Coordinates of C-alpha atoms and ligand atoms in Angstrom, one line a residue:
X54 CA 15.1 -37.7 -7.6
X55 CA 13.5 -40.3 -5.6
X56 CA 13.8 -40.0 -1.9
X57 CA 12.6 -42.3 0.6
X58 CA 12.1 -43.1 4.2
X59 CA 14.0 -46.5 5.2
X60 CA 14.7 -49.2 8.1
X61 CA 17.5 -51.7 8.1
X62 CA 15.0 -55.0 8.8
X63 CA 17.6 -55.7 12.4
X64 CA 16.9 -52.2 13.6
X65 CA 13.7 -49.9 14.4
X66 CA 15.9 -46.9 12.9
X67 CA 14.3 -44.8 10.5
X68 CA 16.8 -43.6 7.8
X69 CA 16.8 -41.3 4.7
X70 CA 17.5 -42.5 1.5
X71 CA 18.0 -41.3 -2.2
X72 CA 17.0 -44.4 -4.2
X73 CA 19.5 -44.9 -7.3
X74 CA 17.9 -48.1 -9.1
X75 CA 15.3 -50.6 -8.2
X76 CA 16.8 -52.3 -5.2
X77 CA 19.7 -49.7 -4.2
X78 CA 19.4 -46.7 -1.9
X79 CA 22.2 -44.6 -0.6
X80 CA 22.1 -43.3 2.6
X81 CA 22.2 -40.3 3.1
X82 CA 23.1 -39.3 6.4
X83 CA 26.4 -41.4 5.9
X84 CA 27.0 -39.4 3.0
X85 CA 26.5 -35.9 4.6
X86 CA 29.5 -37.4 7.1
X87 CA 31.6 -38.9 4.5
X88 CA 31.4 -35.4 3.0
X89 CA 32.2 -33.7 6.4
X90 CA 29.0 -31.2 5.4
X91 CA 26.4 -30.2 8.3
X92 CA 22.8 -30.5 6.7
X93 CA 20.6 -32.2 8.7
X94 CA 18.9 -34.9 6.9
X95 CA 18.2 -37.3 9.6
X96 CA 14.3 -37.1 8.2
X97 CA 12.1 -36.5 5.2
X98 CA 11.0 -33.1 6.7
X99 CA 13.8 -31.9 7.8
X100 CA 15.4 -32.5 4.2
X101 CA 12.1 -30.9 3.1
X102 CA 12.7 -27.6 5.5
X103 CA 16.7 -27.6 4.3
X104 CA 15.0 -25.9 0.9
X105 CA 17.3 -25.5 -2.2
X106 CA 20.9 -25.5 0.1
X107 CA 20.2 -29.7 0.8
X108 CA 18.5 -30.3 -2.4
X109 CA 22.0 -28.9 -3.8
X110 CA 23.8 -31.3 -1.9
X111 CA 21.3 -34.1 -2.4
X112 CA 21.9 -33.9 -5.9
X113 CA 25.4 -33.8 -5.8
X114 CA 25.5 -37.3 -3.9
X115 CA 23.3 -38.6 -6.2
X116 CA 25.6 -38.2 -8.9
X117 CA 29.1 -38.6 -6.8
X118 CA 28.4 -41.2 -4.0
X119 CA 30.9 -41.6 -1.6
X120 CA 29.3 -44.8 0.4
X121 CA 28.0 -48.0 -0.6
X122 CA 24.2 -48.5 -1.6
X123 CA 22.1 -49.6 0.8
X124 CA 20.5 -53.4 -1.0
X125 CA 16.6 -52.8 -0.3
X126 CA 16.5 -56.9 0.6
X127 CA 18.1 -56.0 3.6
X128 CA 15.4 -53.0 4.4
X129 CA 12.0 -51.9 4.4
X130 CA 10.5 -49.1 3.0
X131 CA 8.1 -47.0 5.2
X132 CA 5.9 -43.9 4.5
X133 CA 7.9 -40.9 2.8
X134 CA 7.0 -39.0 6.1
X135 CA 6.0 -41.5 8.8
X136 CA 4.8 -38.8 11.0
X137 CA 3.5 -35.4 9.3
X138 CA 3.5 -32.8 11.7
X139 CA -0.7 -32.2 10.8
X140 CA -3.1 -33.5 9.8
X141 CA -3.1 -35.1 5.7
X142 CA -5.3 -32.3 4.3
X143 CA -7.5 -34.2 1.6
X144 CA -9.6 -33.8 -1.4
X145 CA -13.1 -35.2 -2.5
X146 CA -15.0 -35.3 -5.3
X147 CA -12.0 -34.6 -8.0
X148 CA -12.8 -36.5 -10.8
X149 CA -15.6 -36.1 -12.6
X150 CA -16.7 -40.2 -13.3
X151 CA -16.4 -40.4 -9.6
X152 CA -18.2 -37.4 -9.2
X153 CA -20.8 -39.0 -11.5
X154 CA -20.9 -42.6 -9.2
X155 CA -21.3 -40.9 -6.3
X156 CA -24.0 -38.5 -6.8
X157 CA -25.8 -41.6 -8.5
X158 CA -25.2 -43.1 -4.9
X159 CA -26.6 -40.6 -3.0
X160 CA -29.3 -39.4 -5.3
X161 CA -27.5 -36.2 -5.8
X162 CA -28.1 -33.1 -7.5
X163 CA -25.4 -33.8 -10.6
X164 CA -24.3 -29.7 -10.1
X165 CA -20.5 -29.6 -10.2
X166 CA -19.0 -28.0 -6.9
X167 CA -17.7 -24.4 -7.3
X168 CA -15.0 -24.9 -4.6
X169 CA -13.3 -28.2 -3.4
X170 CA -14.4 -30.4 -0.2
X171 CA -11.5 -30.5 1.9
X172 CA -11.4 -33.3 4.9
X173 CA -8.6 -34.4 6.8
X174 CA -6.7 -37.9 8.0
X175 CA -5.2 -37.6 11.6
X176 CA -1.1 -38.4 11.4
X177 CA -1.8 -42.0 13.0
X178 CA -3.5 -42.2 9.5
X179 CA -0.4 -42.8 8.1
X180 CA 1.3 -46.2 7.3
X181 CA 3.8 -47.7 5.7
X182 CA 3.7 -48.5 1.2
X183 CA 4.2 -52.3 2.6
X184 CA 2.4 -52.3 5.9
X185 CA -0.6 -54.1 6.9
X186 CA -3.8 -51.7 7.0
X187 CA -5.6 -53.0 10.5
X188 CA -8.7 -54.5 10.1
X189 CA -11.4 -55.0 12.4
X190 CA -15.3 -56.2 12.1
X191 CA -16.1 -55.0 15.3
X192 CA -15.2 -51.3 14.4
X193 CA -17.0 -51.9 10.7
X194 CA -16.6 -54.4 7.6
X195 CA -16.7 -51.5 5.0
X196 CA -13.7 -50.5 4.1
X197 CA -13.0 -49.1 0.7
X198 CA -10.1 -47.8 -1.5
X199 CA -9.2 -45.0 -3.6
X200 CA -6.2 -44.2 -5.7
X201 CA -4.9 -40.9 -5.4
X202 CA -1.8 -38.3 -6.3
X203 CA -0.3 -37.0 -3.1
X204 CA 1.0 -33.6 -3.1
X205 CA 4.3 -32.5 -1.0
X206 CA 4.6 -29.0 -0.3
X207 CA 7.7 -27.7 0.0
X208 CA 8.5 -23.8 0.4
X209 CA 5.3 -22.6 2.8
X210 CA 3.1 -20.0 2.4
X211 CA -0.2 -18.2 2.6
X212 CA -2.2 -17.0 0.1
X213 CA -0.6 -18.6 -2.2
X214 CA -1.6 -17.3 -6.5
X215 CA -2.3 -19.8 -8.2
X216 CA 0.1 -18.9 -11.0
X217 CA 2.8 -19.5 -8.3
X218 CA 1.7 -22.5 -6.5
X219 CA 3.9 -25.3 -7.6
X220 CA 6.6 -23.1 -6.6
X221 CA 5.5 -24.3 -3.4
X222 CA 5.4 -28.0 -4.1
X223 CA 8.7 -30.2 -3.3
X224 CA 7.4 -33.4 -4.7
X225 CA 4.8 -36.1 -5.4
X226 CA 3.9 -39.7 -3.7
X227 CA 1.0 -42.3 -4.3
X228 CA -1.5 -42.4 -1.3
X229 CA -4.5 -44.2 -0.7
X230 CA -7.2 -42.2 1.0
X231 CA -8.8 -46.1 2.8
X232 CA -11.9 -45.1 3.9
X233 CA -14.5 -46.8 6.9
X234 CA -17.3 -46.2 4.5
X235 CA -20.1 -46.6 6.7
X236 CA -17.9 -44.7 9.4
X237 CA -17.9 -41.7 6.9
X238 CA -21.4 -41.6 6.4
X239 CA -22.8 -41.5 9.7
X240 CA -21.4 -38.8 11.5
X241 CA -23.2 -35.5 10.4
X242 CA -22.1 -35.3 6.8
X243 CA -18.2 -34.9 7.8
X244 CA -16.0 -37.5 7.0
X245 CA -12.9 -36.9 9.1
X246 CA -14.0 -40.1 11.4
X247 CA -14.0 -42.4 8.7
X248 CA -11.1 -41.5 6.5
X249 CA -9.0 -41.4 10.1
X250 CA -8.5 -44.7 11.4
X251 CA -5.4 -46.1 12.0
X252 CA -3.6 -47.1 9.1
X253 CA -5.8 -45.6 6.4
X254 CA -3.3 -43.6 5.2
X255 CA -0.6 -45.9 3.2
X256 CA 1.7 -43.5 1.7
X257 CA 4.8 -44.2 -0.3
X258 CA 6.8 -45.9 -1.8
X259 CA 9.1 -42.7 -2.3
X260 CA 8.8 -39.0 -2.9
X261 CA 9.7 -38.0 -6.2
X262 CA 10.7 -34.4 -6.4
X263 CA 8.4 -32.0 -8.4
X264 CA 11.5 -31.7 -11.3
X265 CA 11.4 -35.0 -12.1
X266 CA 7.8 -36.1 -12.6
X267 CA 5.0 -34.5 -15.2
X268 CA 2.1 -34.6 -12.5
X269 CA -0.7 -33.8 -14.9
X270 CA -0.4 -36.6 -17.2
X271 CA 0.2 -39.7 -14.7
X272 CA -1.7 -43.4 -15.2
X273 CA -3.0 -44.1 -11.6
X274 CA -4.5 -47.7 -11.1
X275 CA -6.3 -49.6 -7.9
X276 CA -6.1 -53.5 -7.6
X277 CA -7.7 -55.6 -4.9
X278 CA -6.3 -59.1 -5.1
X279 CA -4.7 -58.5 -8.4
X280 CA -8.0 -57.5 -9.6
X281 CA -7.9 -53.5 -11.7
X282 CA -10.6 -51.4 -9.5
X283 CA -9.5 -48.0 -10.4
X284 CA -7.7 -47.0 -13.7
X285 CA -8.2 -43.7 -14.4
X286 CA -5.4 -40.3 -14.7
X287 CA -4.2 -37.2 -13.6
X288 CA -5.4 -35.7 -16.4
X289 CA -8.9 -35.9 -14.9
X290 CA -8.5 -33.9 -11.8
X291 CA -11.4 -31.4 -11.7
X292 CA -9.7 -28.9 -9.5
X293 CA -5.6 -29.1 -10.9
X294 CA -3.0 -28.8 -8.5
X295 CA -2.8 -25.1 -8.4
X296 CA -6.3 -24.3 -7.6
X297 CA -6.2 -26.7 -5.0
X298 CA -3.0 -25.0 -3.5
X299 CA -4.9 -21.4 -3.5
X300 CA -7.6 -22.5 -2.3
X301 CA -6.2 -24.1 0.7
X302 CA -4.0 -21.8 1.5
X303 CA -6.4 -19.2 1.8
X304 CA -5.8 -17.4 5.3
X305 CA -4.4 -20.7 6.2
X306 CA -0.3 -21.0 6.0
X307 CA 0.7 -24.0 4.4
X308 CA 4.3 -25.4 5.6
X309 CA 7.2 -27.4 4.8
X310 CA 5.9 -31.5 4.5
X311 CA 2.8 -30.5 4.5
X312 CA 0.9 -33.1 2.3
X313 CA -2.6 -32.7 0.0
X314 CA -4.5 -36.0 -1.2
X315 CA -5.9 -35.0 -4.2
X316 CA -8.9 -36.8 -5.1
X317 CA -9.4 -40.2 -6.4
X318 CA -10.8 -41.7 -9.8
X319 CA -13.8 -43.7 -10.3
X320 CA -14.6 -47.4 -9.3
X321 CA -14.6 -47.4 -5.6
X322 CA -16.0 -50.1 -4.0
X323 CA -19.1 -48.8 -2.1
X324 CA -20.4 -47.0 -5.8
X325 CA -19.8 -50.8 -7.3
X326 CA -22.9 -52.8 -7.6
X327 CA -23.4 -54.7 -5.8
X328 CA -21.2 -52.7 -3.3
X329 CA -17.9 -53.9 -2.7
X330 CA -15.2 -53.7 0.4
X331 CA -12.1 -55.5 2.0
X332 CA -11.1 -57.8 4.4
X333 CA -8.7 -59.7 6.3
X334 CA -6.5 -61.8 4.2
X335 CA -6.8 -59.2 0.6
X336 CA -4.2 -57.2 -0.9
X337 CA -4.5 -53.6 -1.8
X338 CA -2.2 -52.5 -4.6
X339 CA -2.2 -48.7 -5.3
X340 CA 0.1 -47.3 -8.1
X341 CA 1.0 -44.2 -10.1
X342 CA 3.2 -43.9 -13.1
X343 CA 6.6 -42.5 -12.5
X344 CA 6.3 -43.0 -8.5
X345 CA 5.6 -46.8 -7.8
X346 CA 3.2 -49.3 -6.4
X347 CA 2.2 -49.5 -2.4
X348 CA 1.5 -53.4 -1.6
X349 CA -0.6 -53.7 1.8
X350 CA -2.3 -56.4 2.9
X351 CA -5.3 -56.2 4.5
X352 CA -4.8 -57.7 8.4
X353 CA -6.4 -58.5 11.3
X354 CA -6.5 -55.8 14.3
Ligands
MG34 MG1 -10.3 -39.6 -1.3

């Protein structure tokens, strides 16, 4: 199932929406009322939090709608989860080519890391599969892309075994981690500062529920003004799904919407040579097989 986060272009409403074909979406709110039923749907993570009871009734309107679709030229598609209620917890280093163009970067050791980096992106981070990412010169000019699977976790937990962990996860999206690479270097070797400005966080264009997607075999490409930067897959993930659930979980509890970046492919811009980044006026494409493609131009502030 496909589920997305939706506003009618005459109203700043956000909506839920279970997308049925390319340009359709049904509402769902106005099919919990034309059922009479009680869930409450009115966003992602409170249809996330309603657990199996509104996935049951989810799938029941998505075979017997009562309303009629919602045309998608009459509305705009914005972030699965416009607002998480944390922080985006993220994932670096995760591929091992990008591993490799990195360490070349930075005149690194070449040992492979025995646990994953974790970082962050603040919820501000977040924006829309179609929205413009803000850009501005005086803040910094370098400002990079990368591709990557984003996890949705849906039953919480702590702890979590590996062997269980995508129990836990209620679906997938396409993010891209936009990074202020300079902004990421130069603050102590932590890089929640430059992986946190506003914006830098495009998410979308739907959630598509952990049933309905094999996440370990996905194509996942990168194109900057229709030119392929990253092409790489899910395949390559150095720490797989699981491990990254443990691990993160570990003493920490993990909750309903929560959402993992995890990790992106080779062919960044900054590892490029000579180094490459964005500006005003390019267009960032970010796409995964079986979820969509995010479209965001690159704006002024
Ligand atoms: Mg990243």
């Amino acid at each position: 199932m496909r589920l997305v986060t939706y506003q009618m272009l005459d109203s700043q409403a956000l909506n839920t929406g279970i997308q049925i074909s390319r340009d359709q979406v049904l509402d769902i709110a106005a099919e919990v009322r034309a059922r009479s039923a009680t869930a409450n749907v009115n966003t992602m993570l409170d249809i996330i939090k309603g657990g199996e009871a509104t996935m049951v009734l989810l799938r029941e309107i998505e075979a017997h709608p009562k309303t009629a679709p919602i045309m998608l030229n009459k509305a705009l598609l914005k972030a699965p989860i416009p607002r998480p209620l944390k922080n985006v917890f993220c994932v670096g280093w995760n591929y091992l080519e990008h591993f490799a163009e990195g360490g070349a970067k930075m005149q690194d050791d070449g040992v492979l890391p025995t646990w994953p980096v974790f970082f962050s992106k603040a919820p501000t981070a977040v924006n829309g599969p179609y929205d413009v990412i803000p850009f501005d010169a005086d803040v910094s000019t370098q400002l990079d892309w990368e591709v990557e699977l984003g996890v949705i976790i849906g039953k919480g937990g702590k702890n979590i075994a590996e062997a269980d962990a995508m129990n836990h996860v209620f679906g997938y999206t396409v993010i891209n981690d936009v990074t202020w690479r300079d902004i990421q270097r130069r603050h102590g070797g932590q890089w929640d500062k430059g992986k946190s400005l506003d914006g830098t966080c495009p998410m979308g264009p739907c959630i598509v529920t952990a049933d309905a997607l094999a996440h370990t075999n996905l194509h996942l490409t990168c194109r900057v003004n229709g030119v392929t930067k990253q092409d790489s897959n899910t395949k390559h993930l150095y720490f797989k799904l699981p491990r990254l659930i443990h691990d993160l979980s570990l003493g920490q509890t993990l909750e309903p919407g929560d959402i993992i970046s995890s990790g992106t492919p080779e062919g960044v811009g900054y590892a490029r040579t000579p180094p490459e980044f964005m500006a005003a006026g390019d267009l960032l494409e970010t796409e995964i097989e079986g979820i969509g493609v995010m479209r965001n131009p690159i704006g002024a502030f």
